[in-house]
Amino acid sequence: MRALRILMRIVVGILAAIGLLAVLLAAGIGALGWRVATGEDKSVPKEAVLVLDLRQGVVERAPAGLFGGLNGEVVLHEALAALDAAAEDSRVTALVARLGGAPISFAHAQELRAAVRAFAQSGKPTYAFAESFGETGDPNADYLLATGFSEIWMQPSGEFGAVGVLIQQPFVKGLLEKLGVEAQLDQRREYKGGADTFVAAEMSAAQRENLGQLAGSLRSQLARAIAEGRKLQEPEALRLIDTGPHGGQEALKAGLIDRLSYWTDLVAMLDETGDRGIDIADYAAAIPAPPEQAAGLALILASGAIVGGSVDPLFGEEVTAADDLVEAIREAAEDEAIAAILLRIDSPGGSYVASDTIWREVVRAKERKPVVVTMSGVAASGGYFIAAPASAILADPGTVTGSIGVYAGKFVLSGLWDKLGVTWDGVAGGENAGIWSANQPFTPEQWRKFQELLDRTYADFLTKVREGRKLDADKAEAAAGGRIWTGEDALKAGLVDRIGGLAEAVATARELAKIPPERATALVP
């Protein structure tokens, strides 16, 4: 039924957008034709070099919409499956990655790094190449990933720019005052910080403490990866981070890279005939299907801001639409071929009501079979809310999570209208009909009602976290208050059960679903 409804929405979308499609048709056919015309043979060469090109970034799912996926983003779960299969494939003799470009998260870098190290256990060489660790993208995450490879190459003109983590945010209170806009916002609790951007001129002490802890945790994770991958002591790794950036020769001398050379030189060394390379997406597409008797593990992706309703798959944006996600969870729970559900979250939150809708369906699904949450780059605020009732929660060390709190309010534009010479007039059929109007401030009574709403929402959020995680009141409050954690610190706070990525989540799901070791599993997106 879900597939039929999606198909119907596509048909309706096509009919509704026929004029736009007529304009775009030539470009669409041209793009598709270019891909077909220049695409190499998708069969795996006898002595294949697996190519992991990350310059366009990493995504949890292929981009939605008519022209989604044309940019070459790497879909994480496909890349992980390819690396796992290639380790046992005698046709694959080496792995090479291109880094730099679109930024990737610490969590994505850590999951790929673990998969690369597992691949290397097969005895096959692995190479990472970057024109520079610093000119584009996030040099910290790029280099963290590079430390998982046996050799790191960098272009001679590049530099080592993994110099630690900086977290900054703008404060626009002064700008709003100049525009005549009053931000009537408030939050629960002191670490939440979302409202501060609009009502304060600088970080609060609580925010500074929390974000300092977050930055420090990520810096430590980077240093440990450098120390492990480059065979250095951790204090030395920290020193190299703190004394950067480093030029190419300096980085080479310090052991941060193995060779200063160009991409074409690496290609020539690995592929003299020019026909050995195979892109990781092409290799993933060629992996044989699991056996029919394999136990199904539903892979449900909650990626992007959480919103109500559903998204048109034809021109859909990258959001977590509550109706779509609920339908997927429900169908997986009812499907007897599905032994467990993997809910993969990469979301900063969004609508509280939409999050609550998803939360309820996770609760219902867990009554029928295990629901294992695997957190990606970020699973915070509403992204954590929907995870809380799961059978088990896993996070990468660098996952940004927590932020158990709430902020809300409105912007009063009456001062701006005065500056622009705009007047408003109207009537109200109720004492509080204008409570959310941008043309008038809260009355004292409306402000009181607004405070009750914040208290009620925060209490509901905290209660559901406490019950889902089986925490006592004090420990729950210590983990909440709007605090943001890395996955590593969230484990200590009791918000997650285990550190690990998708591979570890699969293992956890197998355990909870009591799948025998000899039985294969199949991810079912």
PDB file of C-alpha atoms in Angstrom, residues 234-493:
ATOM      1  CA  GLU A 234      48.255  11.083  22.288  1.00  0.00           C
ATOM      2  CA  PRO A 235      50.052  14.111  23.831  1.00  0.00           C
ATOM      3  CA  GLU A 236      52.064  14.422  20.615  1.00  0.00           C
ATOM      4  CA  ALA A 237      48.859  14.216  18.552  1.00  0.00           C
ATOM      5  CA  LEU A 238      47.343  16.995  20.672  1.00  0.00           C
ATOM      6  CA  ARG A 239      50.493  19.095  20.214  1.00  0.00           C
ATOM      7  CA  LEU A 240      50.330  18.705  16.435  1.00  0.00           C
ATOM      8  CA  ILE A 241      46.672  19.768  16.460  1.00  0.00           C
ATOM      9  CA  ASP A 242      47.375  22.794  18.628  1.00  0.00           C
ATOM     10  CA  THR A 243      50.440  23.968  16.669  1.00  0.00           C
ATOM     11  CA  GLY A 244      48.845  23.706  13.207  1.00  0.00           C
ATOM     12  CA  PRO A 245      48.257  24.446  10.427  1.00  0.00           C
ATOM     13  CA  HIS A 246      51.298  22.628   9.060  1.00  0.00           C
ATOM     14  CA  GLY A 247      52.706  22.830   5.557  1.00  0.00           C
ATOM     15  CA  GLY A 248      53.192  19.724   3.477  1.00  0.00           C
ATOM     16  CA  GLN A 249      56.856  19.133   4.311  1.00  0.00           C
ATOM     17  CA  GLU A 250      56.228  19.778   7.995  1.00  0.00           C
ATOM     18  CA  ALA A 251      53.285  17.344   8.023  1.00  0.00           C
ATOM     19  CA  LEU A 252      55.394  14.747   6.230  1.00  0.00           C
ATOM     20  CA  LYS A 253      58.232  15.124   8.735  1.00  0.00           C
ATOM     21  CA  ALA A 254      55.799  14.828  11.670  1.00  0.00           C
ATOM     22  CA  GLY A 255      54.382  11.573  10.294  1.00  0.00           C
ATOM     23  CA  LEU A 256      50.927  13.007   9.658  1.00  0.00           C
ATOM     24  CA  ILE A 257      51.089  12.034   5.983  1.00  0.00           C
ATOM     25  CA  ASP A 258      53.130   9.456   4.074  1.00  0.00           C
ATOM     26  CA  ARG A 259      53.683  11.061   0.688  1.00  0.00           C
ATOM     27  CA  LEU A 260      53.465  14.425  -1.046  1.00  0.00           C
ATOM     28  CA  SER A 261      52.263  13.779  -4.570  1.00  0.00           C
ATOM     29  CA  TYR A 262      49.335  14.216  -6.948  1.00  0.00           C
ATOM     30  CA  TRP A 263      46.170  12.245  -7.521  1.00  0.00           C
ATOM     31  CA  THR A 264      47.300  11.284 -11.016  1.00  0.00           C
ATOM     32  CA  ASP A 265      50.455   9.744  -9.531  1.00  0.00           C
ATOM     33  CA  LEU A 266      48.407   7.606  -7.145  1.00  0.00           C
ATOM     34  CA  VAL A 267      46.103   6.530  -9.950  1.00  0.00           C
ATOM     35  CA  ALA A 268      49.052   5.613 -12.157  1.00  0.00           C
ATOM     36  CA  MET A 269      50.563   3.516  -9.377  1.00  0.00           C
ATOM     37  CA  LEU A 270      47.340   1.608  -8.678  1.00  0.00           C
ATOM     38  CA  ASP A 271      45.866   1.392 -12.167  1.00  0.00           C
ATOM     39  CA  GLU A 272      48.478   1.333 -14.927  1.00  0.00           C
ATOM     40  CA  THR A 273      45.989   0.108 -17.544  1.00  0.00           C
ATOM     41  CA  GLY A 274      43.242   2.548 -16.575  1.00  0.00           C
ATOM     42  CA  ASP A 275      40.558  -0.117 -16.316  1.00  0.00           C
ATOM     43  CA  ARG A 276      40.825  -1.335 -12.720  1.00  0.00           C
ATOM     44  CA  GLY A 277      38.934   1.371 -10.856  1.00  0.00           C
ATOM     45  CA  ILE A 278      35.328   0.850  -9.780  1.00  0.00           C
ATOM     46  CA  ASP A 279      33.278   3.422  -7.914  1.00  0.00           C
ATOM     47  CA  ILE A 280      31.945   2.241  -4.589  1.00  0.00           C
ATOM     48  CA  ALA A 281      28.314   2.917  -5.626  1.00  0.00           C
ATOM     49  CA  ASP A 282      28.737   0.722  -8.713  1.00  0.00           C
ATOM     50  CA  TYR A 283      30.330  -1.991  -6.629  1.00  0.00           C
ATOM     51  CA  ALA A 284      27.505  -1.805  -4.069  1.00  0.00           C
ATOM     52  CA  ALA A 285      24.954  -2.230  -6.865  1.00  0.00           C
ATOM     53  CA  ALA A 286      26.734  -5.403  -7.980  1.00  0.00           C
ATOM     54  CA  ILE A 287      26.645  -7.103  -4.552  1.00  0.00           C
ATOM     55  CA  PRO A 288      24.544 -10.298  -4.768  1.00  0.00           C
ATOM     56  CA  ALA A 289      21.205 -10.230  -2.972  1.00  0.00           C
ATOM     57  CA  PRO A 290      21.047 -12.009   0.412  1.00  0.00           C
ATOM     58  CA  PRO A 291      19.530 -15.491   0.458  1.00  0.00           C
ATOM     59  CA  GLU A 292      15.740 -15.654   0.560  1.00  0.00           C
ATOM     60  CA  GLN A 293      15.778 -17.181   4.040  1.00  0.00           C
ATOM     61  CA  ALA A 294      17.714 -14.206   5.454  1.00  0.00           C
ATOM     62  CA  ALA A 295      16.102 -12.432   8.396  1.00  0.00           C
ATOM     63  CA  GLY A 296      14.914  -8.974   7.410  1.00  0.00           C
ATOM     64  CA  LEU A 297      16.069  -5.888   9.299  1.00  0.00           C
ATOM     65  CA  ALA A 298      14.070  -2.821   8.337  1.00  0.00           C
ATOM     66  CA  LEU A 299      16.302   0.214   7.817  1.00  0.00           C
ATOM     67  CA  ILE A 300      14.184   3.322   8.374  1.00  0.00           C
ATOM     68  CA  LEU A 301      15.896   6.674   7.887  1.00  0.00           C
ATOM     69  CA  ALA A 302      14.933   9.796   9.834  1.00  0.00           C
ATOM     70  CA  SER A 303      17.078  12.400   8.094  1.00  0.00           C
ATOM     71  CA  GLY A 304      16.597  16.169   8.247  1.00  0.00           C
ATOM     72  CA  ALA A 305      14.353  18.439  10.295  1.00  0.00           C
ATOM     73  CA  ILE A 306      11.226  16.824  11.750  1.00  0.00           C
ATOM     74  CA  VAL A 307       8.016  18.183  10.242  1.00  0.00           C
ATOM     75  CA  GLY A 308       4.378  17.178  10.233  1.00  0.00           C
ATOM     76  CA  GLY A 309       2.577  15.563   7.305  1.00  0.00           C
ATOM     77  CA  SER A 310       4.297  13.923   4.364  1.00  0.00           C
ATOM     78  CA  VAL A 311       6.660  14.949   1.569  1.00  0.00           C
ATOM     79  CA  ASP A 312       6.063  14.703  -2.157  1.00  0.00           C
ATOM     80  CA  PRO A 313       8.723  12.234  -3.345  1.00  0.00           C
ATOM     81  CA  LEU A 314       8.988  13.934  -6.725  1.00  0.00           C
ATOM     82  CA  PHE A 315      10.311  17.258  -5.422  1.00  0.00           C
ATOM     83  CA  GLY A 316      10.768  16.195  -1.816  1.00  0.00           C
ATOM     84  CA  GLU A 317      13.235  18.038   0.385  1.00  0.00           C
ATOM     85  CA  GLU A 318      15.467  16.332   2.920  1.00  0.00           C
ATOM     86  CA  VAL A 319      13.185  16.286   5.967  1.00  0.00           C
ATOM     87  CA  THR A 320      11.768  13.735   8.368  1.00  0.00           C
ATOM     88  CA  ALA A 321       8.042  13.865   7.614  1.00  0.00           C
ATOM     89  CA  ALA A 322       6.049  12.387  10.500  1.00  0.00           C
ATOM     90  CA  ASP A 323       3.313  10.724   8.429  1.00  0.00           C
ATOM     91  CA  ASP A 324       5.820   9.048   6.108  1.00  0.00           C
ATOM     92  CA  LEU A 325       7.996   7.821   8.954  1.00  0.00           C
ATOM     93  CA  VAL A 326       5.045   6.559  10.995  1.00  0.00           C
ATOM     94  CA  GLU A 327       3.756   4.625   8.003  1.00  0.00           C
ATOM     95  CA  ALA A 328       7.165   3.028   7.420  1.00  0.00           C
ATOM     96  CA  ILE A 329       7.534   2.054  11.096  1.00  0.00           C
ATOM     97  CA  ARG A 330       4.028   0.620  11.205  1.00  0.00           C
ATOM     98  CA  GLU A 331       4.502  -1.454   8.060  1.00  0.00           C
ATOM     99  CA  ALA A 332       7.832  -2.801   9.332  1.00  0.00           C
ATOM    100  CA  ALA A 333       6.259  -3.696  12.674  1.00  0.00           C
ATOM    101  CA  GLU A 334       3.438  -5.581  10.950  1.00  0.00           C
ATOM    102  CA  ASP A 335       5.649  -7.349   8.407  1.00  0.00           C
ATOM    103  CA  GLU A 336       6.363 -10.901   9.609  1.00  0.00           C
ATOM    104  CA  ALA A 337       9.478 -11.069   7.407  1.00  0.00           C
ATOM    105  CA  ILE A 338      11.040  -8.239   9.446  1.00  0.00           C
ATOM    106  CA  ALA A 339      12.766  -9.476  12.590  1.00  0.00           C
ATOM    107  CA  ALA A 340      13.763  -6.059  13.955  1.00  0.00           C
ATOM    108  CA  ILE A 341      13.694  -2.375  13.058  1.00  0.00           C
ATOM    109  CA  LEU A 342      16.771  -0.177  12.701  1.00  0.00           C
ATOM    110  CA  LEU A 343      15.794   3.476  13.066  1.00  0.00           C
ATOM    111  CA  ARG A 344      18.683   5.531  11.715  1.00  0.00           C
ATOM    112  CA  ILE A 345      18.511   9.142  12.936  1.00  0.00           C
ATOM    113  CA  ASP A 346      20.341  12.147  11.501  1.00  0.00           C
ATOM    114  CA  SER A 347      18.099  14.994  12.632  1.00  0.00           C
ATOM    115  CA  PRO A 348      18.450  18.143  14.754  1.00  0.00           C
ATOM    116  CA  GLY A 349      14.760  18.007  15.688  1.00  0.00           C
ATOM    117  CA  GLY A 350      11.952  20.308  14.672  1.00  0.00           C
ATOM    118  CA  SER A 351       8.238  20.190  15.397  1.00  0.00           C
ATOM    119  CA  TYR A 352       7.491  18.885  18.890  1.00  0.00           C
ATOM    120  CA  VAL A 353       4.061  17.599  17.876  1.00  0.00           C
ATOM    121  CA  ALA A 354       5.483  15.784  14.830  1.00  0.00           C
ATOM    122  CA  SER A 355       8.217  14.301  17.034  1.00  0.00           C
ATOM    123  CA  ASP A 356       5.585  13.089  19.487  1.00  0.00           C
ATOM    124  CA  THR A 357       3.672  11.445  16.632  1.00  0.00           C
ATOM    125  CA  ILE A 358       6.789   9.482  15.681  1.00  0.00           C
ATOM    126  CA  TRP A 359       7.589   8.721  19.340  1.00  0.00           C
ATOM    127  CA  ARG A 360       4.214   7.042  19.770  1.00  0.00           C
ATOM    128  CA  GLU A 361       4.757   4.812  16.742  1.00  0.00           C
ATOM    129  CA  VAL A 362       8.169   3.745  18.025  1.00  0.00           C
ATOM    130  CA  VAL A 363       6.530   2.772  21.324  1.00  0.00           C
ATOM    131  CA  ARG A 364       3.897   0.745  19.470  1.00  0.00           C
ATOM    132  CA  ALA A 365       6.459  -0.957  17.230  1.00  0.00           C
ATOM    133  CA  LYS A 366       8.608  -1.965  20.212  1.00  0.00           C
ATOM    134  CA  GLU A 367       5.648  -3.893  21.588  1.00  0.00           C
ATOM    135  CA  ARG A 368       5.932  -6.222  18.577  1.00  0.00           C
ATOM    136  CA  LYS A 369       9.661  -6.474  17.858  1.00  0.00           C
ATOM    137  CA  PRO A 370      13.001  -4.863  18.774  1.00  0.00           C
ATOM    138  CA  VAL A 371      13.564  -1.286  17.657  1.00  0.00           C
ATOM    139  CA  VAL A 372      17.238  -0.334  17.617  1.00  0.00           C
ATOM    140  CA  VAL A 373      18.157   3.314  17.125  1.00  0.00           C
ATOM    141  CA  THR A 374      21.445   4.069  15.388  1.00  0.00           C
ATOM    142  CA  MET A 375      22.414   7.738  15.627  1.00  0.00           C
ATOM    143  CA  SER A 376      24.398   9.390  12.856  1.00  0.00           C
ATOM    144  CA  GLY A 377      25.790  12.938  12.654  1.00  0.00           C
ATOM    145  CA  VAL A 378      23.146  14.501  14.893  1.00  0.00           C
ATOM    146  CA  ALA A 379      20.208  13.184  16.891  1.00  0.00           C
ATOM    147  CA  ALA A 380      19.284  16.090  19.107  1.00  0.00           C
ATOM    148  CA  SER A 381      16.152  17.686  20.539  1.00  0.00           C
ATOM    149  CA  GLY A 382      13.296  16.069  18.573  1.00  0.00           C
ATOM    150  CA  GLY A 383      15.895  13.766  17.036  1.00  0.00           C
ATOM    151  CA  TYR A 384      16.583  12.407  20.516  1.00  0.00           C
ATOM    152  CA  PHE A 385      12.910  12.471  21.501  1.00  0.00           C
ATOM    153  CA  ILE A 386      11.987   9.917  18.826  1.00  0.00           C
ATOM    154  CA  ALA A 387      14.922   7.713  19.916  1.00  0.00           C
ATOM    155  CA  ALA A 388      14.119   7.644  23.616  1.00  0.00           C
ATOM    156  CA  PRO A 389      11.649   4.700  23.712  1.00  0.00           C
ATOM    157  CA  ALA A 390      13.766   2.351  21.570  1.00  0.00           C
ATOM    158  CA  SER A 391      14.886  -1.099  22.711  1.00  0.00           C
ATOM    159  CA  ALA A 392      18.507   0.062  22.406  1.00  0.00           C
ATOM    160  CA  ILE A 393      20.264   3.258  21.329  1.00  0.00           C
ATOM    161  CA  LEU A 394      23.677   3.375  19.671  1.00  0.00           C
ATOM    162  CA  ALA A 395      25.666   6.478  18.765  1.00  0.00           C
ATOM    163  CA  ASP A 396      28.996   7.169  17.140  1.00  0.00           C
ATOM    164  CA  PRO A 397      31.576   8.827  19.426  1.00  0.00           C
ATOM    165  CA  GLY A 398      31.143  12.112  17.540  1.00  0.00           C
ATOM    166  CA  THR A 399      27.352  12.060  17.232  1.00  0.00           C
ATOM    167  CA  VAL A 400      25.823  15.310  18.500  1.00  0.00           C
ATOM    168  CA  THR A 401      22.887  14.317  20.673  1.00  0.00           C
ATOM    169  CA  GLY A 402      20.792  15.276  23.683  1.00  0.00           C
ATOM    170  CA  SER A 403      19.514  18.863  23.713  1.00  0.00           C
ATOM    171  CA  ILE A 404      16.558  17.674  25.787  1.00  0.00           C
ATOM    172  CA  GLY A 405      14.773  20.971  26.125  1.00  0.00           C
ATOM    173  CA  VAL A 406      12.485  23.335  24.300  1.00  0.00           C
ATOM    174  CA  TYR A 407      12.332  26.923  23.118  1.00  0.00           C
ATOM    175  CA  ALA A 408       9.554  28.827  21.423  1.00  0.00           C
ATOM    176  CA  GLY A 409       7.939  32.227  21.103  1.00  0.00           C
ATOM    177  CA  LYS A 410       7.286  34.843  18.465  1.00  0.00           C
ATOM    178  CA  PHE A 411       8.778  37.911  16.817  1.00  0.00           C
ATOM    179  CA  VAL A 412       6.831  41.122  17.290  1.00  0.00           C
ATOM    180  CA  LEU A 413       7.067  43.211  14.108  1.00  0.00           C
ATOM    181  CA  SER A 414       5.109  46.312  15.126  1.00  0.00           C
ATOM    182  CA  GLY A 415       8.279  48.436  15.351  1.00  0.00           C
ATOM    183  CA  LEU A 416       9.329  47.287  11.879  1.00  0.00           C
ATOM    184  CA  TRP A 417       5.904  48.190  10.460  1.00  0.00           C
ATOM    185  CA  ASP A 418       6.262  51.676  11.967  1.00  0.00           C
ATOM    186  CA  LYS A 419       9.609  52.147  10.225  1.00  0.00           C
ATOM    187  CA  LEU A 420       8.118  50.965   6.923  1.00  0.00           C
ATOM    188  CA  GLY A 421       4.960  53.046   7.226  1.00  0.00           C
ATOM    189  CA  VAL A 422       2.713  49.963   7.334  1.00  0.00           C
ATOM    190  CA  THR A 423      -0.350  49.898   9.584  1.00  0.00           C
ATOM    191  CA  TRP A 424      -2.508  46.939  10.553  1.00  0.00           C
ATOM    192  CA  ASP A 425      -6.069  46.889  11.801  1.00  0.00           C
ATOM    193  CA  GLY A 426      -8.587  44.159  12.507  1.00  0.00           C
ATOM    194  CA  VAL A 427     -10.949  42.540  14.975  1.00  0.00           C
ATOM    195  CA  ALA A 428     -10.630  39.569  17.321  1.00  0.00           C
ATOM    196  CA  GLY A 429     -13.264  37.058  18.309  1.00  0.00           C
ATOM    197  CA  GLY A 430     -11.698  36.027  21.618  1.00  0.00           C
ATOM    198  CA  GLU A 431      -9.521  37.386  24.428  1.00  0.00           C
ATOM    199  CA  ASN A 432      -6.446  35.479  23.267  1.00  0.00           C
ATOM    200  CA  ALA A 433      -7.157  35.221  19.552  1.00  0.00           C
ATOM    201  CA  GLY A 434      -4.048  37.280  18.851  1.00  0.00           C
ATOM    202  CA  ILE A 435      -1.698  35.425  21.190  1.00  0.00           C
ATOM    203  CA  TRP A 436       0.575  34.366  18.291  1.00  0.00           C
ATOM    204  CA  SER A 437       0.110  37.509  16.207  1.00  0.00           C
ATOM    205  CA  ALA A 438       3.347  39.119  15.106  1.00  0.00           C
ATOM    206  CA  ASN A 439       1.666  42.522  15.251  1.00  0.00           C
ATOM    207  CA  GLN A 440       1.313  42.771  19.019  1.00  0.00           C
ATOM    208  CA  PRO A 441       3.295  41.642  22.069  1.00  0.00           C
ATOM    209  CA  PHE A 442       2.076  39.087  24.568  1.00  0.00           C
ATOM    210  CA  THR A 443      -0.179  40.483  27.256  1.00  0.00           C
ATOM    211  CA  PRO A 444       0.826  39.510  30.827  1.00  0.00           C
ATOM    212  CA  GLU A 445      -1.843  36.808  30.792  1.00  0.00           C
ATOM    213  CA  GLN A 446      -0.699  35.518  27.406  1.00  0.00           C
ATOM    214  CA  TRP A 447       2.919  35.438  28.613  1.00  0.00           C
ATOM    215  CA  ARG A 448       1.785  33.360  31.603  1.00  0.00           C
ATOM    216  CA  LYS A 449      -0.014  30.939  29.267  1.00  0.00           C
ATOM    217  CA  PHE A 450       3.107  30.762  27.097  1.00  0.00           C
ATOM    218  CA  GLN A 451       5.242  29.887  30.132  1.00  0.00           C
ATOM    219  CA  GLU A 452       2.798  27.114  31.017  1.00  0.00           C
ATOM    220  CA  LEU A 453       3.155  25.746  27.487  1.00  0.00           C
ATOM    221  CA  LEU A 454       6.962  25.633  27.814  1.00  0.00           C
ATOM    222  CA  ASP A 455       6.752  23.976  31.234  1.00  0.00           C
ATOM    223  CA  ARG A 456       4.243  21.415  29.990  1.00  0.00           C
ATOM    224  CA  THR A 457       6.267  20.572  26.873  1.00  0.00           C
ATOM    225  CA  TYR A 458       9.540  20.232  28.761  1.00  0.00           C
ATOM    226  CA  ALA A 459       7.933  18.060  31.453  1.00  0.00           C
ATOM    227  CA  ASP A 460       6.433  15.793  28.792  1.00  0.00           C
ATOM    228  CA  PHE A 461       9.772  15.497  26.975  1.00  0.00           C
ATOM    229  CA  LEU A 462      11.675  14.766  30.189  1.00  0.00           C
ATOM    230  CA  THR A 463       9.120  12.219  31.391  1.00  0.00           C
ATOM    231  CA  LYS A 464       9.270  10.292  28.129  1.00  0.00           C
ATOM    232  CA  VAL A 465      13.073  10.289  28.193  1.00  0.00           C
ATOM    233  CA  ARG A 466      13.102   9.151  31.822  1.00  0.00           C
ATOM    234  CA  GLU A 467      10.659   6.331  31.161  1.00  0.00           C
ATOM    235  CA  GLY A 468      12.250   5.266  27.894  1.00  0.00           C
ATOM    236  CA  ARG A 469      15.768   5.215  29.322  1.00  0.00           C
ATOM    237  CA  LYS A 470      14.698   3.957  32.776  1.00  0.00           C
ATOM    238  CA  LEU A 471      16.459   6.816  34.542  1.00  0.00           C
ATOM    239  CA  ASP A 472      15.653   8.200  37.968  1.00  0.00           C
ATOM    240  CA  ALA A 473      14.513  11.811  38.141  1.00  0.00           C
ATOM    241  CA  ASP A 474      17.901  13.235  39.181  1.00  0.00           C
ATOM    242  CA  LYS A 475      19.889  11.430  36.486  1.00  0.00           C
ATOM    243  CA  ALA A 476      17.329  12.360  33.840  1.00  0.00           C
ATOM    244  CA  GLU A 477      17.475  16.036  34.767  1.00  0.00           C
ATOM    245  CA  ALA A 478      21.291  15.939  34.811  1.00  0.00           C
ATOM    246  CA  ALA A 479      21.259  14.583  31.247  1.00  0.00           C
ATOM    247  CA  ALA A 480      18.610  17.049  30.111  1.00  0.00           C
ATOM    248  CA  GLY A 481      18.341  20.777  30.713  1.00  0.00           C
ATOM    249  CA  GLY A 482      19.032  21.416  27.024  1.00  0.00           C
ATOM    250  CA  ARG A 483      22.593  20.054  27.271  1.00  0.00           C
ATOM    251  CA  ILE A 484      24.276  18.874  24.075  1.00  0.00           C
ATOM    252  CA  TRP A 485      26.508  15.806  24.253  1.00  0.00           C
ATOM    253  CA  THR A 486      28.813  13.896  21.988  1.00  0.00           C
ATOM    254  CA  GLY A 487      27.847  10.250  21.683  1.00  0.00           C
ATOM    255  CA  GLU A 488      30.851   9.379  23.839  1.00  0.00           C
ATOM    256  CA  ASP A 489      29.666  11.627  26.662  1.00  0.00           C
ATOM    257  CA  ALA A 490      26.011  10.664  26.159  1.00  0.00           C
ATOM    258  CA  LEU A 491      26.972   7.081  27.011  1.00  0.00           C
ATOM    259  CA  LYS A 492      28.244   8.239  30.407  1.00  0.00           C
ATOM    260  CA  ALA A 493      25.086  10.296  30.909  1.00  0.00           C
TER     261      ALA A 493
END
